[in-house]
Amino acid sequence: MDFFALLWLFFIISSLQPVIKQHMLDAARQRLLEQLERKRKSRVIVLIHRQETMSLLGFPLVRYINIEDSEAVLRAIKMTDRDIPIDLILHTPGGLVLASEQIARALRRHPAKVTVFVPHYAMSGGTLIALAADEIVMDENAVLGPVDPQLGQHPAASILRVLERKPISEIDDETLMMADIAEKAIRQVKHTVCELLSDKMSVEKAEEVAHTLASGVWTHDYPITVREARELGLPISTDMPEEIYQMMALYPQTAQRRPSVEYIPAPRSRQYDVS
């Protein structure tokens, strides 16, 4: 075999390696899904957003909840019998309000128990989805986030603050129109939050939580901890199954030249001593 034949063989193997690796990863995910469904006797749905890289070009792409996600989740819910519980593994920075609301309302209408697992974070639209659950299982260090709507690059609540702090005569027409949209957006999200929480707490408490989450009390990226989520009255548990962490490991972040975090992937205790 000459040099050029070896070179072609190298390129063929190199091009097939990612495909084979992805196939093995997909198979491992399916096996773990089946294992978790048998253990919990439920329908398990995974909604995980990682930063991904375009093939060949290598440009990073940030993933968010979109219409395709809502269509897929709604199909999975539709295929689930009414008496079968649903477990949703959720890891996302948020996304489209429309898509998040569709998923949340579909989960809330499911008659059997709905559990949302948050191993790391479910921000913005992810929190909106979590509010639909009968139980939210969070890692002790996981966080949720405010659901205040964003208009372009600006929080809707901040646009409304302009009307409070400046005379109308000093505000341009575009800002006034944006403020009108902002007011409607906040009112609509508050209504959705109240609807999702109506079977979990009183109307007054639901309105209080909706105001806290949707009115710009915090910045949009504020991390709501387990303690704060419980103080809001949300049904929070920290009894996270080990399989959820195993599932997250099967959705690795995009490979980099050098890993940002390194450790020996084994349990560490005082009984385990390498000295």
Coordinates of C-alpha atoms in Angstrom, one line a residue:
M1 CA 0.0 0.0 0.0
D2 CA 1.6 3.3 -1.1
F3 CA 1.7 6.6 0.8
F4 CA -1.3 8.1 -0.9
A5 CA -3.5 5.1 -0.2
L6 CA -2.5 5.3 3.5
L7 CA -3.3 9.0 3.5
W8 CA -6.8 8.3 2.0
L9 CA -7.4 5.6 4.5
F10 CA -6.4 8.0 7.3
F11 CA -8.8 10.6 6.1
I12 CA -11.7 8.0 5.8
I13 CA -11.1 6.7 9.3
S14 CA -10.8 10.3 10.7
S15 CA -14.1 11.3 9.0
L16 CA -15.9 8.2 10.3
Q17 CA -14.7 8.4 13.8
P18 CA -17.1 11.2 14.9
V19 CA -20.0 9.4 13.3
I20 CA -19.2 6.2 15.1
K21 CA -18.6 8.0 18.4
Q22 CA -22.0 9.8 18.1
H23 CA -23.7 6.5 17.3
M24 CA -22.3 4.9 20.4
L25 CA -23.3 8.0 22.5
D26 CA -26.9 7.8 21.1
A27 CA -27.1 4.1 21.9
A28 CA -25.8 4.7 25.5
R29 CA -28.5 7.4 25.9
Q30 CA -31.3 5.1 24.8
R31 CA -30.1 2.3 27.1
L32 CA -30.1 4.7 30.1
L33 CA -33.5 6.1 29.1
E34 CA -35.0 2.6 29.0
Q35 CA -33.3 1.8 32.4
L36 CA -34.7 4.9 34.0
E37 CA -38.2 4.4 32.6
R38 CA -38.3 0.8 33.9
K39 CA -37.1 1.9 37.3
R40 CA -39.6 4.8 37.7
K41 CA -42.4 3.3 35.5
S42 CA -42.7 6.6 33.7
R43 CA -42.1 8.3 30.4
V44 CA -38.7 10.0 30.5
I45 CA -38.2 13.1 28.3
V46 CA -34.8 14.8 28.0
L47 CA -34.6 18.5 27.2
I48 CA -30.9 19.4 27.4
H49 CA -29.2 22.4 25.7
R50 CA -25.5 22.4 25.4
Q51 CA -23.3 24.7 23.4
E52 CA -22.7 22.7 20.2
T53 CA -20.2 23.1 17.3
M54 CA -21.0 23.0 13.6
S55 CA -19.3 20.2 11.8
L56 CA -16.2 21.1 9.8
L57 CA -16.4 24.8 10.5
G58 CA -16.2 24.5 14.3
F59 CA -18.3 27.5 15.2
P60 CA -19.9 27.3 18.6
L61 CA -23.7 27.4 18.6
V62 CA -25.7 28.2 21.8
R63 CA -28.9 26.2 22.0
Y64 CA -32.2 27.5 23.4
I65 CA -35.8 26.2 23.7
N66 CA -37.4 26.7 20.3
I67 CA -40.5 25.6 18.4
E68 CA -38.9 22.3 17.3
D69 CA -38.3 21.5 21.0
S70 CA -42.0 22.2 21.9
E71 CA -43.2 20.1 19.0
A72 CA -41.1 17.1 20.0
V73 CA -42.0 17.3 23.7
L74 CA -45.7 17.7 22.8
R75 CA -45.5 14.6 20.6
A76 CA -43.9 12.6 23.5
I77 CA -46.6 13.7 25.9
K78 CA -49.3 12.8 23.3
M79 CA -47.8 9.3 23.0
T80 CA -47.9 8.8 26.8
D81 CA -51.0 7.1 28.4
R82 CA -52.9 9.3 30.8
D83 CA -52.0 7.1 33.8
I84 CA -48.3 7.0 33.1
P85 CA -46.1 9.6 35.0
I86 CA -43.8 11.9 33.0
D87 CA -40.3 12.7 34.1
L88 CA -38.6 15.6 32.3
I89 CA -34.8 16.1 32.6
L90 CA -34.3 19.8 32.1
H91 CA -31.1 21.7 31.5
T92 CA -31.4 24.9 29.6
P93 CA -30.7 28.7 29.6
G94 CA -34.3 29.3 28.5
G95 CA -35.7 30.3 25.1
L96 CA -38.8 31.3 23.3
V97 CA -41.7 32.1 25.6
L98 CA -44.2 30.6 23.1
A99 CA -42.4 27.3 23.0
S100 CA -41.9 27.2 26.8
E101 CA -45.5 28.0 27.5
Q102 CA -46.7 25.3 25.1
I103 CA -44.5 22.7 26.9
A104 CA -45.6 23.9 30.3
R105 CA -49.3 23.8 29.6
A106 CA -49.1 20.4 28.0
L107 CA -47.3 19.0 31.1
R108 CA -49.8 20.6 33.4
R109 CA -52.7 19.0 31.5
H110 CA -51.2 15.5 31.8
P111 CA -53.3 13.7 34.4
A112 CA -50.5 11.6 36.0
K113 CA -47.7 12.9 38.1
V114 CA -45.2 15.2 36.3
T115 CA -41.7 15.5 37.7
V116 CA -39.1 17.9 36.4
F117 CA -35.4 17.2 37.2
V118 CA -33.0 20.1 37.3
P119 CA -29.5 18.7 37.8
H120 CA -27.7 22.1 37.1
Y121 CA -29.9 24.9 35.9
A122 CA -33.2 25.7 34.2
M123 CA -33.4 29.4 33.6
S124 CA -36.1 31.7 32.2
G125 CA -38.3 29.5 29.9
G126 CA -36.9 26.5 31.7
T127 CA -38.2 27.7 35.0
L128 CA -41.6 28.4 33.3
I129 CA -41.7 24.7 32.3
A130 CA -40.6 23.6 35.8
L131 CA -43.5 25.5 37.3
A132 CA -45.9 23.1 35.6
A133 CA -44.6 20.1 37.5
D134 CA -46.1 18.4 40.5
E135 CA -42.6 18.1 41.8
I136 CA -39.4 19.9 40.9
V137 CA -36.3 17.8 41.8
M138 CA -33.2 20.0 42.0
D139 CA -29.6 19.2 42.8
E140 CA -28.7 21.0 46.0
N141 CA -26.6 23.4 44.0
A142 CA -28.9 23.7 41.0
V143 CA -30.8 27.0 40.3
L144 CA -33.9 28.3 38.6
G145 CA -34.3 31.8 37.2
P146 CA -36.7 34.7 36.8
V147 CA -39.2 34.5 33.9
D148 CA -39.5 38.2 33.2
P149 CA -39.9 38.8 29.4
Q150 CA -37.1 40.3 27.4
L151 CA -37.7 42.6 24.4
G152 CA -34.7 42.4 22.2
Q153 CA -31.6 43.2 24.4
H154 CA -33.7 44.9 27.1
P155 CA -35.8 43.5 30.0
A156 CA -39.4 44.5 29.6
A157 CA -39.5 45.7 33.3
S158 CA -36.6 48.1 32.6
I159 CA -38.3 49.6 29.6
L160 CA -41.3 50.4 31.9
R161 CA -39.0 52.0 34.4
V162 CA -38.2 54.7 31.8
L163 CA -41.9 55.9 32.0
E164 CA -41.6 56.2 35.7
R165 CA -38.4 58.2 35.8
K166 CA -38.8 60.6 32.8
P167 CA -41.6 62.9 31.7
I168 CA -43.6 61.6 28.8
S169 CA -42.5 64.7 26.8
E170 CA -38.9 63.6 27.0
I171 CA -39.5 60.0 25.8
D172 CA -39.3 59.2 22.1
D173 CA -42.2 57.4 20.3
E174 CA -40.3 54.2 19.8
T175 CA -39.6 53.8 23.5
L176 CA -43.3 54.5 24.3
M177 CA -44.3 51.8 21.9
M178 CA -41.8 49.4 23.4
A179 CA -43.2 50.2 26.8
D180 CA -46.7 49.4 25.7
I181 CA -45.4 46.0 24.4
A182 CA -43.4 45.5 27.6
E183 CA -46.5 46.0 29.8
K184 CA -48.5 43.5 27.8
A185 CA -45.6 41.0 27.8
I186 CA -45.3 41.1 31.6
R187 CA -49.0 40.8 32.1
Q188 CA -49.2 37.8 29.8
V189 CA -46.3 36.0 31.5
K190 CA -47.8 36.7 35.0
H191 CA -51.1 35.2 33.8
T192 CA -49.3 32.1 32.6
V193 CA -47.4 31.7 35.9
C194 CA -50.6 32.1 37.9
E195 CA -52.3 29.5 35.7
L196 CA -49.4 27.0 36.2
L197 CA -49.4 27.5 40.0
S198 CA -53.2 27.6 40.5
D199 CA -53.4 23.9 41.6
K200 CA -50.4 24.2 44.0
M201 CA -51.2 27.3 46.1
S202 CA -53.8 29.9 46.7
V203 CA -54.6 32.6 44.1
E204 CA -53.1 35.3 46.3
K205 CA -49.8 33.3 46.7
A206 CA -49.7 32.5 43.0
E207 CA -50.0 36.2 42.1
E208 CA -47.3 37.0 44.6
V209 CA -44.9 34.5 43.0
A210 CA -45.9 35.6 39.5
H211 CA -45.0 39.2 40.5
T212 CA -41.6 38.1 41.9
L213 CA -40.7 36.0 39.0
A214 CA -42.0 38.2 36.1
S215 CA -41.8 41.8 37.2
G216 CA -38.1 42.5 37.2
V217 CA -37.6 42.1 40.9
W218 CA -34.3 40.4 40.0
T219 CA -32.1 40.5 37.0
H220 CA -32.9 38.0 34.3
D221 CA -29.9 35.8 35.1
Y222 CA -30.4 35.8 38.9
P223 CA -29.9 32.3 40.3
I224 CA -32.9 31.2 42.4
T225 CA -31.5 28.6 44.8
V226 CA -33.3 25.6 46.3
R227 CA -33.8 27.6 49.5
E228 CA -35.3 30.6 47.7
A229 CA -37.5 28.4 45.5
R230 CA -38.9 26.7 48.6
E231 CA -39.5 30.1 50.2
L232 CA -41.6 31.0 47.1
G233 CA -43.7 28.0 47.8
L234 CA -42.6 25.8 44.9
P235 CA -42.7 22.0 45.4
I236 CA -39.0 21.4 45.6
S237 CA -37.2 18.1 46.4
T238 CA -33.4 17.4 46.3
D239 CA -33.8 13.6 46.0
M240 CA -32.0 13.4 42.7
P241 CA -31.5 9.9 41.2
E242 CA -28.0 9.0 40.2
E243 CA -29.2 8.2 36.7
I244 CA -29.9 11.9 36.0
Y245 CA -26.2 12.7 36.5
Q246 CA -25.3 9.8 34.3
M247 CA -27.6 11.1 31.6
M248 CA -26.0 14.6 31.8
A249 CA -22.6 12.9 31.2
L250 CA -23.9 11.5 28.0
Y251 CA -24.6 15.0 26.7
P252 CA -21.0 16.3 26.8
Q253 CA -20.1 19.9 26.2
T254 CA -18.3 20.6 22.9
A255 CA -14.7 19.3 23.0
Q256 CA -12.1 21.9 23.5
R257 CA -8.3 21.9 23.0
R258 CA -7.9 21.6 26.8
P259 CA -10.6 20.8 29.3
S260 CA -11.5 23.7 31.7
V261 CA -12.2 21.3 34.6
E262 CA -10.3 18.1 35.4
Y263 CA -10.7 15.5 38.2
I264 CA -10.5 11.8 38.8
P265 CA -14.0 10.5 38.0
A266 CA -14.5 8.3 41.0
P267 CA -16.2 8.7 44.4
R268 CA -13.9 10.2 47.0
S269 CA -14.2 9.6 50.8
R270 CA -12.0 9.1 53.8
Q271 CA -12.1 5.3 53.2
Y272 CA -10.5 5.9 49.9
D273 CA -6.9 6.9 50.4
V274 CA -4.1 6.7 47.8
S275 CA -1.3 7.4 50.3

